[in-house]
Short mmCIF file of C-alpha atoms and ligand atoms in Angstrom, two decimals:
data_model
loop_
_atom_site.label_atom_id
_atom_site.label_comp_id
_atom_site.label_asym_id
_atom_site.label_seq_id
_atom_site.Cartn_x
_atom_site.Cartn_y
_atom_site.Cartn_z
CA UNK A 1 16.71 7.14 6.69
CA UNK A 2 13.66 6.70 5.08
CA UNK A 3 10.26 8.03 6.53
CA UNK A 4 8.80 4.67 6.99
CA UNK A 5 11.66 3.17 8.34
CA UNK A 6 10.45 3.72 12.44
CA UNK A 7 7.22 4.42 10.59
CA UNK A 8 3.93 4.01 13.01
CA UNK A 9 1.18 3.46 10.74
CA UNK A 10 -2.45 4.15 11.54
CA UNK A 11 -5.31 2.05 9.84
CA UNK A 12 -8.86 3.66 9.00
CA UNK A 13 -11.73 1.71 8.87
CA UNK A 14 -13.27 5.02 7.46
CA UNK A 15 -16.94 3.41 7.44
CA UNK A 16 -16.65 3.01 11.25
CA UNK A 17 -14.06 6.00 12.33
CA UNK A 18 -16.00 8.55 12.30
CA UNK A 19 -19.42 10.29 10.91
CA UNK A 20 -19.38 13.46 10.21
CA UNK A 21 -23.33 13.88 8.19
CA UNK A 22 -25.67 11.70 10.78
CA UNK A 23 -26.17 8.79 8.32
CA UNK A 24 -24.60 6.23 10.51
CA UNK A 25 -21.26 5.65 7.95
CA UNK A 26 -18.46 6.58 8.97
CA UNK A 27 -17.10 9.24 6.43
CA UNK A 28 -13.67 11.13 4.88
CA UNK A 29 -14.75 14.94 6.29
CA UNK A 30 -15.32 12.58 9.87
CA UNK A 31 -11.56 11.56 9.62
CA UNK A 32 -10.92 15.27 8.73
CA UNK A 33 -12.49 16.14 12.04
CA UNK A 34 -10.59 13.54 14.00
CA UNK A 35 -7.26 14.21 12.45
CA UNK A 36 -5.60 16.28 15.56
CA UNK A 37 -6.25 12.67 17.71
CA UNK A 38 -3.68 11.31 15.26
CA UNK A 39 -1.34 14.29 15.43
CA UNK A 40 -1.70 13.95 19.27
CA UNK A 41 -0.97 10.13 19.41
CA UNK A 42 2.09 11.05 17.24
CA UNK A 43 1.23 8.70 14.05
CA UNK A 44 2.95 9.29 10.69
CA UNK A 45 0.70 8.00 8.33
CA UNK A 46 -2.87 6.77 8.11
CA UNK A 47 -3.79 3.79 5.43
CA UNK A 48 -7.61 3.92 4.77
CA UNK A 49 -9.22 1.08 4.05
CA UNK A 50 -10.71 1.52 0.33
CA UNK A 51 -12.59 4.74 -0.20
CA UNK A 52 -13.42 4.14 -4.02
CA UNK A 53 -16.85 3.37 -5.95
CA UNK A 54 -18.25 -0.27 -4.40
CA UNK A 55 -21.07 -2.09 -4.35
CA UNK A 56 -20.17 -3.28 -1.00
CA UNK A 57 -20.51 -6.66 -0.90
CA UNK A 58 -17.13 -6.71 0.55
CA UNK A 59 -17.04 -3.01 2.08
CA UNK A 60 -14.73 -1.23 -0.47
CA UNK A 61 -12.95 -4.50 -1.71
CA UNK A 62 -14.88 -4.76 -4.51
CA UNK A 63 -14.52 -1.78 -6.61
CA UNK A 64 -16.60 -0.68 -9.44
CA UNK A 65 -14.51 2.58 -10.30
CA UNK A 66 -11.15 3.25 -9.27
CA UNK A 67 -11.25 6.65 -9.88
CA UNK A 68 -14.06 7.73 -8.18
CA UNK A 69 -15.00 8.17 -4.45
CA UNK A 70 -17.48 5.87 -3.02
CA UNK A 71 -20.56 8.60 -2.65
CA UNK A 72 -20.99 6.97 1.01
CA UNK A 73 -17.72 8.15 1.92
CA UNK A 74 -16.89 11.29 0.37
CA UNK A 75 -15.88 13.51 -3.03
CA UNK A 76 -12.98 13.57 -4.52
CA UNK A 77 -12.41 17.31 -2.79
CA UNK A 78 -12.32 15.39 0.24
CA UNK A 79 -9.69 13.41 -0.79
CA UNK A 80 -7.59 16.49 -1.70
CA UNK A 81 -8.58 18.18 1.79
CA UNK A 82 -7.49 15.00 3.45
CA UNK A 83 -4.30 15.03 2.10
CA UNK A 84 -3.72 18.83 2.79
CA UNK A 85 -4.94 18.57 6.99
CA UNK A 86 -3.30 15.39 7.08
CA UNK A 87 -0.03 16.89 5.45
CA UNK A 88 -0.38 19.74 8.13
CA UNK A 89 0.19 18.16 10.93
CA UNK A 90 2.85 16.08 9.61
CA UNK A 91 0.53 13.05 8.77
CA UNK A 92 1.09 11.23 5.15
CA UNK A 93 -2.05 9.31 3.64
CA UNK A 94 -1.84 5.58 2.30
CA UNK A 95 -5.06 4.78 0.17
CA UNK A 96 -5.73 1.30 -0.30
CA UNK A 97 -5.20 -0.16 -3.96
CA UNK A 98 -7.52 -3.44 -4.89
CA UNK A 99 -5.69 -5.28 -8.14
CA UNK A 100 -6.49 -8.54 -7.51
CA UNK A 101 -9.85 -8.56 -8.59
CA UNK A 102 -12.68 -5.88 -9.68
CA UNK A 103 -16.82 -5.82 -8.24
CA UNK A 104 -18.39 -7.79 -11.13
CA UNK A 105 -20.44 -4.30 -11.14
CA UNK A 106 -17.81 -2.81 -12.69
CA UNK A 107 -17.85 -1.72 -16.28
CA UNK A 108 -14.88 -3.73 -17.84
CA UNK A 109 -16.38 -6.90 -15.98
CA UNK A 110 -19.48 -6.82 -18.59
CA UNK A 111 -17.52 -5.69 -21.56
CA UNK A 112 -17.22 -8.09 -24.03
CA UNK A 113 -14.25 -6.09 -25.75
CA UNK A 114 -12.62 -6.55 -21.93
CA UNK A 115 -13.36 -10.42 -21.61
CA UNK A 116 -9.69 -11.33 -21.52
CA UNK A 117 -9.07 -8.91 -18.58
CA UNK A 118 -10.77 -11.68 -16.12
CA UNK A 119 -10.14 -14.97 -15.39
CA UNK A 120 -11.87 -17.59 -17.37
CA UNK A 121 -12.05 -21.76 -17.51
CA UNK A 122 -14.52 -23.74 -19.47
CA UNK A 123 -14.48 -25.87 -16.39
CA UNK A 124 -13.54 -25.01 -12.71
CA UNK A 125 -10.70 -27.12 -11.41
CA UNK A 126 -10.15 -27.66 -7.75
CA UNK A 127 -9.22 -24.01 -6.33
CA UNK A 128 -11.25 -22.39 -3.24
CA UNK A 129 -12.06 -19.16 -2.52
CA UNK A 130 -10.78 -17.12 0.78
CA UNK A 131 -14.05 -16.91 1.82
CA UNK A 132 -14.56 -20.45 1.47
CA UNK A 133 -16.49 -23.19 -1.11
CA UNK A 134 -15.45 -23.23 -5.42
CA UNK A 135 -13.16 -19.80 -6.21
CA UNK A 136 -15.63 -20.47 -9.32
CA UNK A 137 -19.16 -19.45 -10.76
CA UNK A 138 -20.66 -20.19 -14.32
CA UNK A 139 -21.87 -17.12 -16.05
CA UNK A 140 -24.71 -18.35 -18.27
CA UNK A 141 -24.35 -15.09 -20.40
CA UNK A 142 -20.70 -16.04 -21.28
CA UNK A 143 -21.86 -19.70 -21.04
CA UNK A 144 -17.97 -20.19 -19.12
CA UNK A 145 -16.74 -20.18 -15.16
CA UNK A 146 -14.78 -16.99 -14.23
CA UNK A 147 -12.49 -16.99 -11.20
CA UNK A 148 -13.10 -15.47 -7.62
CA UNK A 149 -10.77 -15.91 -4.88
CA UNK A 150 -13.37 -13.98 -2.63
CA UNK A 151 -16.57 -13.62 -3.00
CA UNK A 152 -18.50 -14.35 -6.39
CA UNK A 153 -18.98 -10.87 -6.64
CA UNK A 154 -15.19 -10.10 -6.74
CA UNK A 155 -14.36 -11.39 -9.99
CA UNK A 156 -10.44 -11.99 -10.34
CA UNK A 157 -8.85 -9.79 -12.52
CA UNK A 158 -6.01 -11.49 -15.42
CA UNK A 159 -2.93 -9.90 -15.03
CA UNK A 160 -1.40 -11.52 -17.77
CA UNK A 161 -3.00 -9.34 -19.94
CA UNK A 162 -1.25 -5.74 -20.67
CA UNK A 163 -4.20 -4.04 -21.55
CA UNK A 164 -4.63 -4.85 -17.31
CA UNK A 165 -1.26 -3.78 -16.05
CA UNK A 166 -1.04 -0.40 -18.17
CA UNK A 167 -4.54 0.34 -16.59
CA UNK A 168 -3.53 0.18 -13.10
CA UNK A 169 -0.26 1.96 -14.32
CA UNK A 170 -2.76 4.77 -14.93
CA UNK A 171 -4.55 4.65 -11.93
CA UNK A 172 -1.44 4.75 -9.56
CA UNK A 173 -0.17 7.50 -11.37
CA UNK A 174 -3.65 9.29 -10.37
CA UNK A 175 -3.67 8.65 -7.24
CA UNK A 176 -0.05 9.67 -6.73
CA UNK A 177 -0.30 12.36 -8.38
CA UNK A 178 -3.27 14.03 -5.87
CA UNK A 179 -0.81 13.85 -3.28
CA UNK A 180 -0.99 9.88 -1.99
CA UNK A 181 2.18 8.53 -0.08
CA UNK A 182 1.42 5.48 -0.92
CA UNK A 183 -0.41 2.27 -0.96
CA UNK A 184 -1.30 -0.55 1.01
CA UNK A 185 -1.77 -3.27 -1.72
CA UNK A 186 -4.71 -5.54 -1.10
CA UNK A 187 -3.76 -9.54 -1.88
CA UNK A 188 -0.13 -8.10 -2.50
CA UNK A 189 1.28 -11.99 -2.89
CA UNK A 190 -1.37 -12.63 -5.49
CA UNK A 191 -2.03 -11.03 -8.25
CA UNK A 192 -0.35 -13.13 -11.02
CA UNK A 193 -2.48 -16.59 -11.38
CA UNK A 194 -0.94 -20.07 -12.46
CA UNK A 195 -0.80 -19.54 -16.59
CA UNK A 196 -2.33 -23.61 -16.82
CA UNK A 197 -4.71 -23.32 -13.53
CA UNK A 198 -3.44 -26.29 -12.46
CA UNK A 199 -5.26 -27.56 -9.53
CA UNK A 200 -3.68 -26.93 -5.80
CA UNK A 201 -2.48 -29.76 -3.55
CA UNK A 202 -4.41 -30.40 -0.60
CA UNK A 203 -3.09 -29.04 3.23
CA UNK A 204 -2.16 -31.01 5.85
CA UNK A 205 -3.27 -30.23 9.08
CA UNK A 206 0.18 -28.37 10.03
CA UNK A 207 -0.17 -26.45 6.95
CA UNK A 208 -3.45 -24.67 8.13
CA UNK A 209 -1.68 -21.63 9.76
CA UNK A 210 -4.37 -18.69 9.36
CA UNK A 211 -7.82 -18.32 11.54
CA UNK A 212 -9.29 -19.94 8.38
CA UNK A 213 -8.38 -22.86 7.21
CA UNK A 214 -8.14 -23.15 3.61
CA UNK A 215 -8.11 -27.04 2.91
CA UNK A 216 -5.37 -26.81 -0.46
CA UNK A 217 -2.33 -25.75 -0.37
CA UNK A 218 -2.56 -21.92 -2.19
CA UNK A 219 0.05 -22.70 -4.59
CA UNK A 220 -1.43 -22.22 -8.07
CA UNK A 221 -3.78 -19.15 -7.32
CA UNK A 222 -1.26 -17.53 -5.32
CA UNK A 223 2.00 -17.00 -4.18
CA UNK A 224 2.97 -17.64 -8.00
CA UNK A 225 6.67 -16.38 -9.05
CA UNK A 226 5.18 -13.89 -11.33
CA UNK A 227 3.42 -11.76 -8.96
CA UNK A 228 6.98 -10.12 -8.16
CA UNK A 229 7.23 -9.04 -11.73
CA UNK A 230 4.25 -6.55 -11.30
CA UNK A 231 5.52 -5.54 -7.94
CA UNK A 232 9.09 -4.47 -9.33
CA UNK A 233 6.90 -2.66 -12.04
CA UNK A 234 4.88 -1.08 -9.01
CA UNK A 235 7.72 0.07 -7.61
CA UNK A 236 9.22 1.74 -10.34
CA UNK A 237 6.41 3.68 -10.85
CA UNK A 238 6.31 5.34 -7.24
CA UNK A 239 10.07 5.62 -7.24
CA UNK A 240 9.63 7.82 -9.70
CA UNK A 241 8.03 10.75 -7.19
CA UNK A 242 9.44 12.91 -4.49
CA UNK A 243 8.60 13.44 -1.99
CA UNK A 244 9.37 9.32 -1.93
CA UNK A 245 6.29 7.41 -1.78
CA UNK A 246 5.70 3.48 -0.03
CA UNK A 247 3.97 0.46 -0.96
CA UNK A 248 2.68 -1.73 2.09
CA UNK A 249 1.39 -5.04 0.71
CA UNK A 250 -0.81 -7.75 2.02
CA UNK A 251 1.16 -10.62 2.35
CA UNK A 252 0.02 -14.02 3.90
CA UNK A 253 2.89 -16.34 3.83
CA UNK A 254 3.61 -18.49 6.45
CA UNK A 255 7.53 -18.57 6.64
CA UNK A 256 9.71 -15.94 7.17
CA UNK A 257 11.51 -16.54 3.89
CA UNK A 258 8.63 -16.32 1.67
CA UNK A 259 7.68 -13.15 3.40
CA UNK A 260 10.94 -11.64 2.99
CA UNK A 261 10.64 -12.48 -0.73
CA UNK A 262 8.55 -9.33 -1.60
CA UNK A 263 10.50 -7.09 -0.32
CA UNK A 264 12.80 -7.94 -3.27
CA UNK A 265 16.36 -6.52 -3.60
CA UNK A 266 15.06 -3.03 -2.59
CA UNK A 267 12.96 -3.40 -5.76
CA UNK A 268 9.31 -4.32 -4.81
CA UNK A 269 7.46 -3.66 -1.83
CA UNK A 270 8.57 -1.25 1.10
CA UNK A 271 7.00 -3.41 3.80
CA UNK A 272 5.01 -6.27 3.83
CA UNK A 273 2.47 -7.34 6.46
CA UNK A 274 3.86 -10.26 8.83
CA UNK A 275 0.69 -12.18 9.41
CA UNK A 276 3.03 -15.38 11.24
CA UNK A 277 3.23 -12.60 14.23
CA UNK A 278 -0.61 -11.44 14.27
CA UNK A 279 -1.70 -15.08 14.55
CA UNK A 280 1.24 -16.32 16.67
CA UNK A 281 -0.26 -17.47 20.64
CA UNK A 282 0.20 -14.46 22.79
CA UNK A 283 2.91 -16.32 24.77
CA UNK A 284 6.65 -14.96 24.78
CA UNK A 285 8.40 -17.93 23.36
CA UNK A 286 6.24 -18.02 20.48
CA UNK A 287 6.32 -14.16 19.86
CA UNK A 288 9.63 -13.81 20.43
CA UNK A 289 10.57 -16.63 17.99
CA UNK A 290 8.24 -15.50 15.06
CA UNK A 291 9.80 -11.50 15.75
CA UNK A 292 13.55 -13.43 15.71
CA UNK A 293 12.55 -15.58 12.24
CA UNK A 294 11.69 -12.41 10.82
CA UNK A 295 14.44 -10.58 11.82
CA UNK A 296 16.89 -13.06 10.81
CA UNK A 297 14.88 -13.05 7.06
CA UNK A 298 16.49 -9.75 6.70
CA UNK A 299 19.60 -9.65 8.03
CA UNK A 300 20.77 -9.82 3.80
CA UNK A 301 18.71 -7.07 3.37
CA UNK A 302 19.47 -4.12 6.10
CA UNK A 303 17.31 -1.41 3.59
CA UNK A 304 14.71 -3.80 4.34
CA UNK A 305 11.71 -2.57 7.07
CA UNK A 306 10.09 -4.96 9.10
CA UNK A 307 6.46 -4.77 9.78
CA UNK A 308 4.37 -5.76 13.59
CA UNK A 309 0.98 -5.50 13.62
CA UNK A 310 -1.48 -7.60 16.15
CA UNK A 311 -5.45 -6.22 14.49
CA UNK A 312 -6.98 -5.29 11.35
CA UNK A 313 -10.08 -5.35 9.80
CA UNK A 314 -9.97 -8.90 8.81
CA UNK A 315 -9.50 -10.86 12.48
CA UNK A 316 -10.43 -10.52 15.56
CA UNK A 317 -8.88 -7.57 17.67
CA UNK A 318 -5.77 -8.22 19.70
CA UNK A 319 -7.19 -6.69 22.77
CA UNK A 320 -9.48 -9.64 22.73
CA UNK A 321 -8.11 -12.71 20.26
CA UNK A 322 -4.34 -12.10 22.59
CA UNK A 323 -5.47 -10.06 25.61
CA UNK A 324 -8.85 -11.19 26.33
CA UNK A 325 -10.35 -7.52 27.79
CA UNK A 326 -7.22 -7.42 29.97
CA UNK A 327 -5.68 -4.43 30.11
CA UNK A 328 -2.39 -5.20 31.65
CA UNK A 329 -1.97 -7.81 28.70
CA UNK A 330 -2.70 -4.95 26.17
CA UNK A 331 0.22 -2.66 27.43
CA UNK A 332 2.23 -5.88 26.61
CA UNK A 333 1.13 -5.84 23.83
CA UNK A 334 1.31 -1.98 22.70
CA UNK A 335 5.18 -1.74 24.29
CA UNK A 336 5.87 -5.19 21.74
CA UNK A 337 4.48 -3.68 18.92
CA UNK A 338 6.12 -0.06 19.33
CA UNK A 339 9.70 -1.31 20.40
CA UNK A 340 10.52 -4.15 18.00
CA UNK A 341 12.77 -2.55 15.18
CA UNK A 342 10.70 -1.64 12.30
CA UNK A 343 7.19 0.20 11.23
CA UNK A 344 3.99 -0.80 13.19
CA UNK A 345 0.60 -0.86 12.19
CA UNK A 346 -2.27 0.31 15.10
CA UNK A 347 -5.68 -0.19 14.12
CA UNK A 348 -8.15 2.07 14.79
CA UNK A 349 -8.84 1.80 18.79
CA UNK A 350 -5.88 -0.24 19.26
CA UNK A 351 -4.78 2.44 21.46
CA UNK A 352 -7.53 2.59 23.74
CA UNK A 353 -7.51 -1.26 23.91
CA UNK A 354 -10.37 -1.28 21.81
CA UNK A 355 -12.38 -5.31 21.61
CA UNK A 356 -14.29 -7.05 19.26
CA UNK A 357 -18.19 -6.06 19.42
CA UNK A 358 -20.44 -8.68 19.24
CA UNK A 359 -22.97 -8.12 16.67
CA UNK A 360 -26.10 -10.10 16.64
CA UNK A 361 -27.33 -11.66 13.09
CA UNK A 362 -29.80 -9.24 12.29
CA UNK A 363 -27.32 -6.52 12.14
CA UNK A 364 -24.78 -8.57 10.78
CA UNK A 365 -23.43 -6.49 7.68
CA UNK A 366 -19.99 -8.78 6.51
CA UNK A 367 -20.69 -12.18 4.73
CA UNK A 368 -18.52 -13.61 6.07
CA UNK A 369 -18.43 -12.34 9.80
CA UNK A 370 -15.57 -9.98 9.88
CA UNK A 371 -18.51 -7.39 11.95
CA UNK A 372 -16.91 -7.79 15.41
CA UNK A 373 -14.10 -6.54 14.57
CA UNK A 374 -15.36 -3.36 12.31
CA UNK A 375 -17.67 -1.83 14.50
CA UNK A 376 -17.43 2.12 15.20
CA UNK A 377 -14.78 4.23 16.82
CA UNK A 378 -15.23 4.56 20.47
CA UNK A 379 -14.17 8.67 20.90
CA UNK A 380 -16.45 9.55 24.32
CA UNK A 381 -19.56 8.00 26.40
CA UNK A 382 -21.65 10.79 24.21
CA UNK A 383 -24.78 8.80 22.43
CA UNK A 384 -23.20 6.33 20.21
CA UNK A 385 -20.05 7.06 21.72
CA UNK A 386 -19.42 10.21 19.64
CA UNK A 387 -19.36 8.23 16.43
CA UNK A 388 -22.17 9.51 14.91
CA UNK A 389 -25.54 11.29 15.59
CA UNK A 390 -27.71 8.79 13.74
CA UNK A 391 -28.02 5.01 13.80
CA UNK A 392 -24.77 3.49 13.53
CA UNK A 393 -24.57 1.08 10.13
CA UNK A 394 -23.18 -1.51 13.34
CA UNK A 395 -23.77 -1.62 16.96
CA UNK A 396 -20.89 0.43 19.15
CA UNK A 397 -20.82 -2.31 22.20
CA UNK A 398 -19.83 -0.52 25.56
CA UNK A 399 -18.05 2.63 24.81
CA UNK A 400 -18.29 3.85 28.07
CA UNK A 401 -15.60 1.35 29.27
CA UNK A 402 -12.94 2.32 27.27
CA UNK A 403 -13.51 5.27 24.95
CA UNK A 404 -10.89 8.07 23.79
CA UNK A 405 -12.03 11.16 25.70
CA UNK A 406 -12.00 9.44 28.93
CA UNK A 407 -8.56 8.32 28.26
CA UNK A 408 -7.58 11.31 27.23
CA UNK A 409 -7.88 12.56 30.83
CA UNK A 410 -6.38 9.73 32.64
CA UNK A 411 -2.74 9.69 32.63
CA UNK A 412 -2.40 6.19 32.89
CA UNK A 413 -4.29 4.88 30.54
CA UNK A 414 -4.11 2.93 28.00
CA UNK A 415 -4.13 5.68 25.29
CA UNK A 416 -1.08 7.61 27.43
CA UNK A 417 0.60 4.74 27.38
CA UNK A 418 0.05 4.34 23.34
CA UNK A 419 1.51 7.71 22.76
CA UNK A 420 4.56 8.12 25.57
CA UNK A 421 5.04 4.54 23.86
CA UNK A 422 5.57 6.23 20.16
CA UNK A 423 7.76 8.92 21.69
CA UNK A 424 10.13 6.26 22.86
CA UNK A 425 9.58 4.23 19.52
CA UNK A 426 11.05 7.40 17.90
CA UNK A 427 14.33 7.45 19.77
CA UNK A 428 15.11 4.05 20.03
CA UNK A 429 17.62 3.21 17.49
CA UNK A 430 19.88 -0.01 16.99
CA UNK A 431 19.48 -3.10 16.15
CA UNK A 432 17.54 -6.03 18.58
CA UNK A 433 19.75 -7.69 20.44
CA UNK A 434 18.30 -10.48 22.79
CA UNK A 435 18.50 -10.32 26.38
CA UNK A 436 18.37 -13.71 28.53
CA UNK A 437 15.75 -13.15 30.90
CA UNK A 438 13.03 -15.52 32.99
CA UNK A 439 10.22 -17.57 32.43
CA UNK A 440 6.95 -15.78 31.18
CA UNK A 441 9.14 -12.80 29.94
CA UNK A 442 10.71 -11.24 26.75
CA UNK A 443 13.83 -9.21 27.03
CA UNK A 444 15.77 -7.41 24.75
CA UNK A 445 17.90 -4.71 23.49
CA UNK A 446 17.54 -1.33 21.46
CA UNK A 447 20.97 0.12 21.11
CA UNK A 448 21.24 1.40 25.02
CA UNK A 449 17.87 0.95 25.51
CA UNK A 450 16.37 -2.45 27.17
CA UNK A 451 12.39 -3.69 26.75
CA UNK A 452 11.09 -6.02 29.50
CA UNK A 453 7.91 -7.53 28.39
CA UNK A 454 6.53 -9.35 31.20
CA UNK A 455 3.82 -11.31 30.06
CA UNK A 456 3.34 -12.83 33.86
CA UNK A 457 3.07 -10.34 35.81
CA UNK A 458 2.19 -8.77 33.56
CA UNK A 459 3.99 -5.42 33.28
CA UNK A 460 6.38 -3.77 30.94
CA UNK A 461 9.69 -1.53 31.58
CA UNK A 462 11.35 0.45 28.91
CA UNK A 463 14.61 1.36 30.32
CA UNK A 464 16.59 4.08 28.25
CA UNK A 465 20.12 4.73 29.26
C1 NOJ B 1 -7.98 -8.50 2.17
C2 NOJ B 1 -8.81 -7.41 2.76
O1 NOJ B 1 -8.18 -6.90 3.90
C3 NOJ B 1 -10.17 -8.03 3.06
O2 NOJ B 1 -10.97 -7.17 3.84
C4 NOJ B 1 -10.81 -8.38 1.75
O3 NOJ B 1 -12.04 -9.04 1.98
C5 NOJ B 1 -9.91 -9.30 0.91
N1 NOJ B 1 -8.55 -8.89 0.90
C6 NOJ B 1 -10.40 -9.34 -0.51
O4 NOJ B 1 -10.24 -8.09 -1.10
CA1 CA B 2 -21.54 9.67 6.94
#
């Protein structure tokens, strides 16, 4: 069995995890100093959000070195001692690997030898960007229109070009060979843009699945057949390391199918991120029939790993988007994530029930209002909640209601509950096997073990035989 397999996952937000200097960022010696939390909760891998050179308009997501450590965040010797404390208490690190598209700060973006490595039209057709109005912007230097799916400053990268694959061959191979266990693959789904940019059909309403709507139907700028090709070239890159190393990828696909796609035929990505669950209602029917899809998707594919996750950096926590602040909801919540079959993502403070902060618009940092849901660690009512001891680079809300220490010393709480919940995650074996139960509740069956989620009551039994 593979390590990943019954994998729980842990996801930095190293900016806002913890500060270890007094300059208000979160930082990599910080996450050093907060490792034996992890070890404690019983967590088998971390995946931090990019640490690499960045300009920061998108926090990390727009990289203007791959090779280097973001001076904000750390050296490169942190990296290595990150690895090595991780590794000693039995904790593998993911780093977080941006191909779809560079910071137009970097180098190669303002290279004229490296024009062909980007994206360009000599007139924008119809495409948006993620973030919202034309994925395009005229660069009066170049006198043409290069291609951003985010932000203008996040200039699409063209990976039909070699020169562009053999690159990010290299940097892998760097990476990997410092000690990484893997990577979670930013925009996974893709990489590979329509060859003719042909314009995208426009969405129905019913086709509008995410938190934001797009308005076009992403099929020319995404989701495009090739994409696969430079996963399968991915994979046989790490498959060529011991100890064996994982690729997680961002994938956004609405149907089960599509999502199963990437993981290939056991030759392109290890897991894959099952967004149709994070934004399903927080109702059992509609849970329970998204987890069952899934499933289903890979019943041809047994080596296959299915992924839960309910936050991230990107939307709004599920303490507050499914729970709304109440507690009994987010031990639902927890037991569903850690006893569905599979590897499970916890962001950072998911497991003290951790909700979105509101930040106010003079300290809004993110363009385009991802803040709530980034804002620092909560480890103790200490000033600034024990996140830092300068001014944090975004308000900490009310740590004293639910903060780690505090939790720590309450046996029922929610961050007990988190870690007896991993314990049992690690035993349960066998396939899930639905259980007929009442209205308001999901039952169902691990091998000899049964999970009641009650979503009424609400309350949740775990009943091992
Ligand atoms: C997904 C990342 O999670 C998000 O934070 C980022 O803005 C986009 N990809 C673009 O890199
Ligand atoms: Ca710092």
């Amino acid at each position: 069995m593979s390590w990943w397999s019954n994998a729980v996952l842990y996801q930095v937000y190293v900016r806002s995890f913890a500060d270890s200097n007094g300059d208000g960022i979160g930082d990599l010696p910080g996450l050093v100093s907060r490792l034996d939390h992890l070890a404690w909760l019983g967590v088998d891998a971390i995946w931090c959000t990019p640490i690499t050179a960045s300009p920061d308009h998108d926090f990390g997501y727009d990289v203007s070195d791959y090779l280097a450590v973001h001076p904000a965040l750390g050296t490169l010797d942190d990296v290595r001692v990150l690895i090595t404390e991780a590794g000693r208490r039995g904790i593998r690190v993911l780093l977080d690997l941006v191909p779809n598209h560079t910071s137009d700060r970097h180098p190669w973006f303002r290279d004229p030898s490296r024009r062909d490595w980007y994206v360009w039209a000599d007139r924008p057709n119809n495409w948006v960007s993620s973030f919202g109005g034309s994925a395009w912007e005229y660069d009066p230097e170049v006198g043409r229109w290069y291609l951003h799916n985010f932000l203008k400053e996040q200039p699409d990268l063209n990976w039909w070009n070699e020169e562009v694959r053999a690159e990010f061959d290299r940097i892998l191979r760097f990476w990997l060979a410092l000690g990484v266990a893997g990577f979670r693959i930013d925009v996974a789904d893709g990489i590979v843009k329509d060859r003719w940019l042909r314009d995208n059909p426009p969405a129905s309403p019913e086709e509008e699945w995410t938190p934001r709507p797009r308005g076009q139907r992403f099929v020319f700028n995404r989701y495009r057949p090739e994409t696969h090709e430079v996963l399968r070239r991915w994979r046989r890159i790490v498959d060529a390391h011991w100890p064996p190393r994982v690729l997680l990828g961002e994938v956004m696909v609405r149907e089960p199918e599509a999502w199963a796609a990437y993981y290939g035929r056991g030759d392109e990505l290890h897991l894959a991120t099952n967004f149709r669950f994070q934004f399903a209602p927080f109702e059992p029917a509609s849970l329970s029939e998204v987890a069952e899809a899934s499933l289903a998707a890979l019943a041809e594919a047994p080596w296959a790993v299915p992924l839960w996750h309910g936050s991230n950096h990107d939307f709004s926590r599920f303490p507050t988007r499914w729970c709304r602040g109440d507690d009994r909801l987010v031990r639902v919540a927890l037991a569903m994530l850690l006893t569905l079959p599979g590897a499970c993502i916890l962001y950072q403070g998911d497991e003290i029930g951790m909700e979105d902060v509101p930040v106010p618009p003079e300290r809004r940092q993110d363009p385009v209002g991802r803040d709530p849901e980034r804002t620092p660690m909560h480890w103790s009512d200490a000033t600034n909640g024990g996140f830092t001891s300068g001014d944090p680079w975004l308000p900490l809300g009310d740590f004293r209601l639910r903060n780690v220490a505090d939790q720590r010393r309450d046996p029922n709480s929610l961050l007990n509950l988190t870690r007896d919940l991993i314990r049992i995650k690690k035993r349960l074996r066998g396939p899930y096997q639905r259980v007929p139960s009442g209205h308001g509740c999901w039952c169902f069956r691990r091998g000899t073990a049964t999970v009641e989620l009650d979503f009424e009551i609400p309350k949740v039994r775990v009943v091992e035989a």
